[in-house]
Amino acid sequence: MRIVLVTGAGGAGRTTLAAATALAGARRGERALLLTTGSSAPETVLGTPLGADAPTLIAPGLHARRIDSGDRFRQEFLAFQERAGAALDLLGAAPLDEDELTELPGSEDFALLHALRAAHASDDWDLVVVDMPPAAETVRLLALPAQVRRYLRRLLPPERQAARALRPVLAQLAGVPMPAQKLYDAAERWETELAAVQRTIDDPGTSVRLVTDAGPVAAATLRSVRAGLALHGRRTDGVIVNRLLPTGSADPFLAGLSGSQQTALKALREEFPDVPVHEVPHLGHDPQGVDELDELIGRAVGGIGPDRPADGPHTDPWTVEDRLATDGILVWRVPLPGAERRGLGLVRRGDEIVVSVGRFRRIRTLPSALRRCTVSGAGLRDGALEIRCTPDPDLWPKSD
């Protein structure tokens, strides 16, 4: 299965290009699914009302589904309330009814991740295209499963479920189920779900596609986004430059605007030398319906269909290089294309290391060998952060 996560700046045409990418796959004979959290915009682009319960047929080979985050929130909350009924009764809490529940901020993110995991587990699709939130929000959303799993392990570590055998006895004495066990049961369910989402995101067939207009700050904006995606191990498979005007116009205004776009396009190609940059022309209006999306696909330079899935299992891009024999150090190499020195931060906390790239941050547990080292320096070289680690004589195994 191929999964393409389409994101970019607000107003750049993410929804339109996500729909066109899915349609391009369907035109090649793939079973394609478009997932979106939008309400009216996707339906306008596709020219068809979308259902939330089941995918809607748009064209031969192409289905689309609107994710109803409100309904997902209500289902999850009511299920949690039922499972925690005994503990809530103990606290004297009054349960909430379904008709008084309104979704909380952040529920849309979890609903989208759940729908993505479900699509990945299905055998119904060859291609899944997701109309994602704006780029910075997408970086944070894709980092969410790992972050929540880390919080769960810190707050409710499985190895600390002490005296589990005593809990049934304590529950009989108290007359109610022990709330602690309920928490651990819930944490275990969340861990299972989040781990499945993480496998979907980490799948070698999953990548991110960036949509942008050809404005003067496009390259700088996408540079920081690409660095944030790389920080969390996400692969950028292409950049789509949308709404390009034709060159050579006799109108001075249009000629000047087109010239500015071509300058921005050149800067984007220089910024992404190792990533395909697709050019999509301005049709003179916003595409609506399958016929106009087909026209957009046909006029795009180089096409906009997704490439084939990567071969082999997912591998961690953070690699450890052994330089003990030559320099007496180990180097943890973190690929960060697009990162700049002034936006980098590095802090070690016990067995963890915190790496910051501009507004994005990631916490990683040190590999076992590096836990016996001290961080002796770091530097950004050729698009990668190299963290130098020197063995601690008090912790490093001594040779005979």
XYZ file of C-alpha atoms in Angstrom:
400
model
C 0.000 0.000 0.000
C 1.112 3.557 -0.740
C 0.102 6.326 1.686
C 0.615 9.968 0.668
C 0.078 12.683 3.270
C -0.570 15.964 1.461
C 0.146 19.145 3.390
C 1.483 22.657 2.860
C 0.761 26.282 3.584
C -2.812 27.412 4.194
C -4.495 28.497 0.974
C -1.929 26.796 -1.276
C -4.472 24.274 -2.586
C -3.811 21.235 -0.394
C -7.303 19.796 -0.763
C -7.338 20.224 -4.545
C -3.925 18.606 -5.004
C -4.760 15.785 -2.568
C -7.866 15.000 -4.631
C -5.879 15.230 -7.876
C -3.173 12.904 -6.491
C -5.770 10.302 -5.530
C -7.499 10.632 -8.914
C -4.167 10.242 -10.732
C -3.646 6.956 -8.901
C -7.128 5.774 -9.830
C -6.515 6.653 -13.486
C -3.489 4.342 -13.364
C -5.724 1.482 -12.254
C -5.081 1.670 -8.515
C -7.802 1.362 -5.872
C -7.515 4.838 -4.363
C -9.028 6.340 -1.222
C -9.029 10.044 -0.324
C -9.403 10.859 3.386
C -10.275 14.375 4.471
C -11.447 16.141 7.618
C -12.835 19.094 5.703
C -16.562 19.673 5.336
C -17.448 21.785 2.293
C -14.123 22.303 0.462
C -13.498 18.642 -0.472
C -17.069 18.206 -1.645
C -16.741 21.328 -3.806
C -13.467 20.107 -5.306
C -14.802 16.611 -5.987
C -18.268 17.769 -7.021
C -19.879 15.062 -4.870
C -21.264 15.017 -1.295
C -19.154 12.806 0.970
C -20.330 10.399 3.630
C -18.636 9.870 6.983
C -19.805 6.312 7.627
C -18.428 4.738 4.463
C -16.320 5.836 1.459
C -18.204 7.500 -1.399
C -17.536 6.458 -5.009
C -16.214 9.511 -6.912
C -14.912 7.979 -10.147
C -13.884 4.501 -11.304
C -11.247 3.351 -8.822
C -11.556 6.430 -6.595
C -13.435 6.659 -3.296
C -13.419 9.468 -0.743
C -14.439 9.664 2.886
C -14.955 12.606 5.218
C -13.724 11.920 8.752
C -16.334 12.902 11.342
C -14.173 13.836 14.332
C -17.201 14.772 16.448
C -18.789 11.350 16.107
C -15.460 9.653 16.817
C -15.015 11.742 19.977
C -18.476 10.867 21.258
C -17.935 7.140 20.680
C -14.577 7.130 22.467
C -15.785 9.234 25.391
C -18.877 7.111 25.994
C -16.790 3.915 25.816
C -14.302 5.339 28.330
C -17.133 6.479 30.597
C -18.613 2.981 30.560
C -15.287 1.322 31.357
C -14.607 3.773 34.171
C -18.140 3.508 35.568
C -17.132 1.954 38.903
C -14.459 4.564 39.548
C -16.818 7.402 38.612
C -19.474 5.995 40.976
C -16.872 5.897 43.731
C -16.182 9.595 43.130
C -19.880 10.443 42.982
C -19.617 11.690 39.387
C -22.705 12.041 37.174
C -22.238 10.449 33.729
C -22.647 12.595 30.608
C -25.283 11.768 28.001
C -24.409 11.464 24.320
C -26.512 14.435 23.269
C -24.625 16.811 25.586
C -21.149 15.888 24.304
C -19.258 18.279 22.027
C -15.791 17.434 20.767
C -12.763 18.936 22.492
C -9.817 20.646 20.775
C -7.408 18.039 19.449
C -10.035 15.365 18.848
C -9.782 15.919 15.082
C -6.124 14.857 15.172
C -6.899 11.559 16.902
C -9.838 10.897 14.570
C -7.622 11.407 11.520
C -4.892 9.119 12.899
C -7.481 6.437 13.711
C -8.922 6.609 10.183
C -5.423 6.418 8.705
C -4.604 3.329 10.774
C -7.884 1.658 9.781
C -7.248 2.334 6.081
C -3.718 0.950 6.383
C -5.051 -2.245 7.980
C -7.575 -2.733 5.161
C -6.952 -4.742 2.007
C -9.363 -2.566 0.037
C -6.855 0.055 -1.175
C -3.624 0.318 -3.140
C -3.299 4.061 -2.543
C -4.497 6.195 0.376
C -4.162 9.971 0.055
C -4.821 12.099 3.134
C -5.773 15.764 2.983
C -3.735 16.849 6.012
C -3.841 20.055 8.105
C -1.373 22.897 7.370
C 2.288 21.900 7.375
C 3.357 22.902 10.892
C 0.271 21.198 12.360
C 1.004 18.086 10.298
C 4.525 17.820 11.746
C 3.095 17.929 15.269
C 0.279 15.508 14.408
C 2.688 12.901 13.009
C 4.793 13.239 16.170
C 1.736 12.789 18.399
C 1.656 8.955 18.698
C 5.281 8.716 19.858
C 4.837 11.607 22.280
C 1.675 10.209 23.876
C 3.268 6.752 24.176
C 6.214 8.320 25.965
C 3.876 10.119 28.391
C 2.032 6.853 29.092
C 5.263 5.002 29.815
C 6.388 7.734 32.199
C 3.087 8.167 34.034
C 1.916 4.534 34.032
C 4.993 2.342 33.495
C 3.918 -1.298 32.972
C 6.809 -2.596 35.054
C 5.448 -0.763 38.096
C 2.123 -2.578 38.240
C 3.129 -3.825 41.664
C 1.026 -6.306 43.592
C -1.284 -7.087 40.666
C -2.165 -10.369 42.358
C -3.385 -8.459 45.405
C -5.750 -6.188 43.505
C -8.691 -8.643 43.354
C -8.438 -9.041 47.129
C -8.259 -5.293 47.640
C -11.208 -4.822 45.286
C -13.300 -7.267 47.355
C -12.379 -5.471 50.567
C -13.208 -2.068 49.094
C -16.329 -3.312 47.335
C -15.413 -1.649 44.025
C -12.848 -2.342 41.264
C -9.498 -0.714 41.977
C -9.171 2.514 39.931
C -5.415 1.919 39.496
C -6.034 -1.229 37.488
C -8.573 0.619 35.341
C -5.899 3.183 34.534
C -3.410 0.514 33.524
C -6.026 -1.276 31.409
C -6.855 1.981 29.621
C -3.159 2.746 29.135
C -2.655 -0.690 27.602
C -5.498 -0.121 25.129
C -4.133 3.312 24.190
C -0.643 1.884 23.774
C -1.941 -0.805 21.408
C -3.824 1.723 19.288
C -0.978 4.243 19.222
C 1.568 1.554 18.350
C -0.581 0.567 15.347
C -0.770 4.217 14.252
C 3.007 4.508 14.654
C 3.546 1.467 12.425
C 1.345 3.079 9.781
C 3.301 6.341 9.868
C 6.649 4.495 9.882
C 5.697 2.213 7.000
C 8.186 2.625 4.108
C 5.215 3.219 1.795
C 4.156 6.329 3.766
C 5.489 9.736 2.747
C 4.653 13.429 2.908
C 3.987 15.629 -0.108
C 4.284 19.414 0.255
C 2.019 21.836 -1.626
C 3.031 25.480 -2.031
C 2.429 28.480 -4.195
C 5.351 30.141 -5.963
C 5.679 33.073 -3.577
C 8.802 34.910 -2.447
C 8.986 33.115 0.922
C 7.952 29.635 -0.243
C 11.452 28.128 -0.106
C 12.199 29.506 3.373
C 8.830 28.343 4.707
C 9.174 24.804 3.375
C 12.783 24.608 4.545
C 11.764 24.719 8.209
C 8.856 22.318 7.601
C 11.105 19.796 5.857
C 13.577 19.966 8.751
C 10.729 19.354 11.211
C 9.520 16.357 9.217
C 13.055 14.944 9.016
C 13.513 15.411 12.765
C 10.673 12.926 13.296
C 11.864 10.563 10.561
C 9.238 11.487 7.982
C 10.089 11.252 4.267
C 9.255 14.107 1.866
C 8.556 12.523 -1.538
C 7.807 15.649 -3.541
C 6.933 19.329 -3.709
C 3.956 20.501 -5.765
C 4.145 24.135 -6.859
C 0.575 25.188 -7.524
C -1.110 27.870 -9.664
C 1.806 28.728 -11.938
C 1.028 31.371 -14.574
C 2.168 30.917 -18.185
C 5.402 32.605 -19.160
C 5.914 35.037 -22.041
C 2.728 37.084 -21.525
C 2.482 40.389 -23.418
C 0.727 41.933 -20.412
C 3.386 43.658 -18.237
C 1.541 42.844 -15.012
C 1.165 39.135 -15.819
C 4.722 38.976 -17.158
C 6.070 40.474 -13.929
C 4.013 38.119 -11.775
C 5.059 35.107 -13.834
C 8.698 36.191 -13.605
C 8.414 36.387 -9.819
C 6.932 32.870 -9.763
C 9.761 31.509 -11.912
C 12.296 33.027 -9.510
C 10.535 31.345 -6.584
C 10.348 28.067 -8.537
C 14.117 28.177 -9.124
C 14.697 28.773 -5.399
C 12.495 25.765 -4.559
C 14.440 23.524 -6.930
C 17.686 24.643 -5.312
C 16.197 24.033 -1.848
C 15.015 20.517 -2.772
C 17.696 19.165 -5.136
C 16.976 15.557 -4.128
C 13.156 15.765 -4.222
C 10.912 15.950 -7.319
C 9.361 19.394 -7.806
C 6.075 19.197 -9.731
C 4.701 22.231 -11.591
C 0.925 22.663 -11.693
C -0.512 25.440 -13.900
C -3.163 27.965 -12.949
C -6.397 27.013 -14.747
C -7.826 30.491 -14.325
C -10.240 29.193 -11.690
C -10.345 26.714 -8.834
C -10.931 23.181 -10.204
C -14.305 21.656 -9.366
C -15.349 18.149 -10.295
C -13.544 15.151 -11.739
C -13.284 16.558 -15.291
C -11.417 19.669 -14.165
C -9.191 17.617 -11.858
C -8.348 15.445 -14.881
C -7.416 18.606 -16.786
C -5.175 19.683 -13.906
C -3.442 16.297 -13.873
C -2.949 16.347 -17.640
C -1.373 19.821 -17.645
C 0.925 19.269 -14.665
C 4.596 19.170 -15.659
C 5.959 15.733 -14.804
C 2.580 14.562 -13.489
C 1.474 14.565 -9.871
C 0.815 10.887 -9.273
C 2.655 9.336 -6.302
C 5.753 7.239 -6.811
C 5.843 3.554 -5.917
C 6.324 2.381 -2.315
C 9.852 2.075 -0.986
C 11.240 -1.434 -0.762
C 12.181 -3.116 2.513
C 11.241 -2.482 6.139
C 11.371 0.874 7.864
C 14.823 1.709 9.190
C 15.684 4.318 11.780
C 17.422 7.223 9.962
C 19.291 8.088 13.196
C 22.468 6.018 12.886
C 25.471 5.509 15.207
C 28.920 5.638 13.620
C 31.798 3.977 15.425
C 34.887 6.198 15.389
C 36.447 4.762 18.529
C 39.518 3.431 16.750
C 40.321 6.716 14.973
C 38.883 9.527 17.125
C 37.868 7.802 20.361
C 34.201 8.771 19.934
C 30.833 7.484 18.737
C 28.787 9.754 16.465
C 24.984 9.768 16.434
C 24.008 11.065 13.001
C 20.604 12.734 12.619
C 19.565 13.627 9.020
C 18.073 17.150 9.083
C 17.815 18.513 5.523
C 16.766 22.143 5.636
C 17.936 22.765 9.209
C 19.984 25.846 10.054
C 22.577 26.179 12.823
C 20.854 29.129 14.491
C 17.658 27.131 15.046
C 19.249 24.006 16.531
C 19.114 23.004 20.197
C 20.529 19.968 21.982
C 20.021 18.950 25.625
C 20.720 15.655 27.380
C 18.415 14.557 30.205
C 19.579 11.332 31.795
C 19.187 8.583 29.179
C 17.304 10.870 26.804
C 18.339 13.587 24.417
C 16.198 16.553 23.331
C 16.786 17.886 19.818
C 15.138 21.151 18.755
C 14.913 22.400 15.170
C 13.297 25.816 15.111
C 9.804 25.400 16.588
C 9.908 21.605 16.457
C 11.324 19.329 19.140
C 11.881 15.607 19.575
C 12.931 13.534 22.586
C 14.759 10.275 21.904
C 16.103 7.614 24.249
C 19.822 7.151 23.781
C 20.983 3.826 22.292
C 22.473 1.566 24.955
C 26.091 2.270 23.944
C 25.588 6.048 24.058
C 24.107 5.910 27.557
C 27.614 5.070 28.769
C 29.010 8.171 27.069
C 29.060 11.909 27.633
C 27.956 14.283 24.879
C 31.179 16.057 23.962
C 29.923 18.181 21.086
C 27.701 18.477 18.040
C 27.749 20.066 14.630
C 25.601 20.458 11.517
C 27.325 19.077 8.430
C 25.952 18.277 4.972
C 22.330 18.379 6.137
C 22.859 16.177 9.185
C 23.350 16.844 12.882
C 26.361 14.891 14.187
C 26.273 14.361 17.955
C 29.700 13.406 19.275
C 29.713 11.059 22.262
C 32.828 10.199 24.311
C 32.883 6.993 26.392
C 32.714 7.627 30.151
C 35.640 5.720 31.749
C 33.506 4.939 34.812
C 30.710 3.369 32.730
C 32.419 2.027 29.629
C 33.250 -1.705 29.660
C 36.935 -2.273 30.320
C 38.857 -4.632 28.077
C 41.075 -7.289 29.614
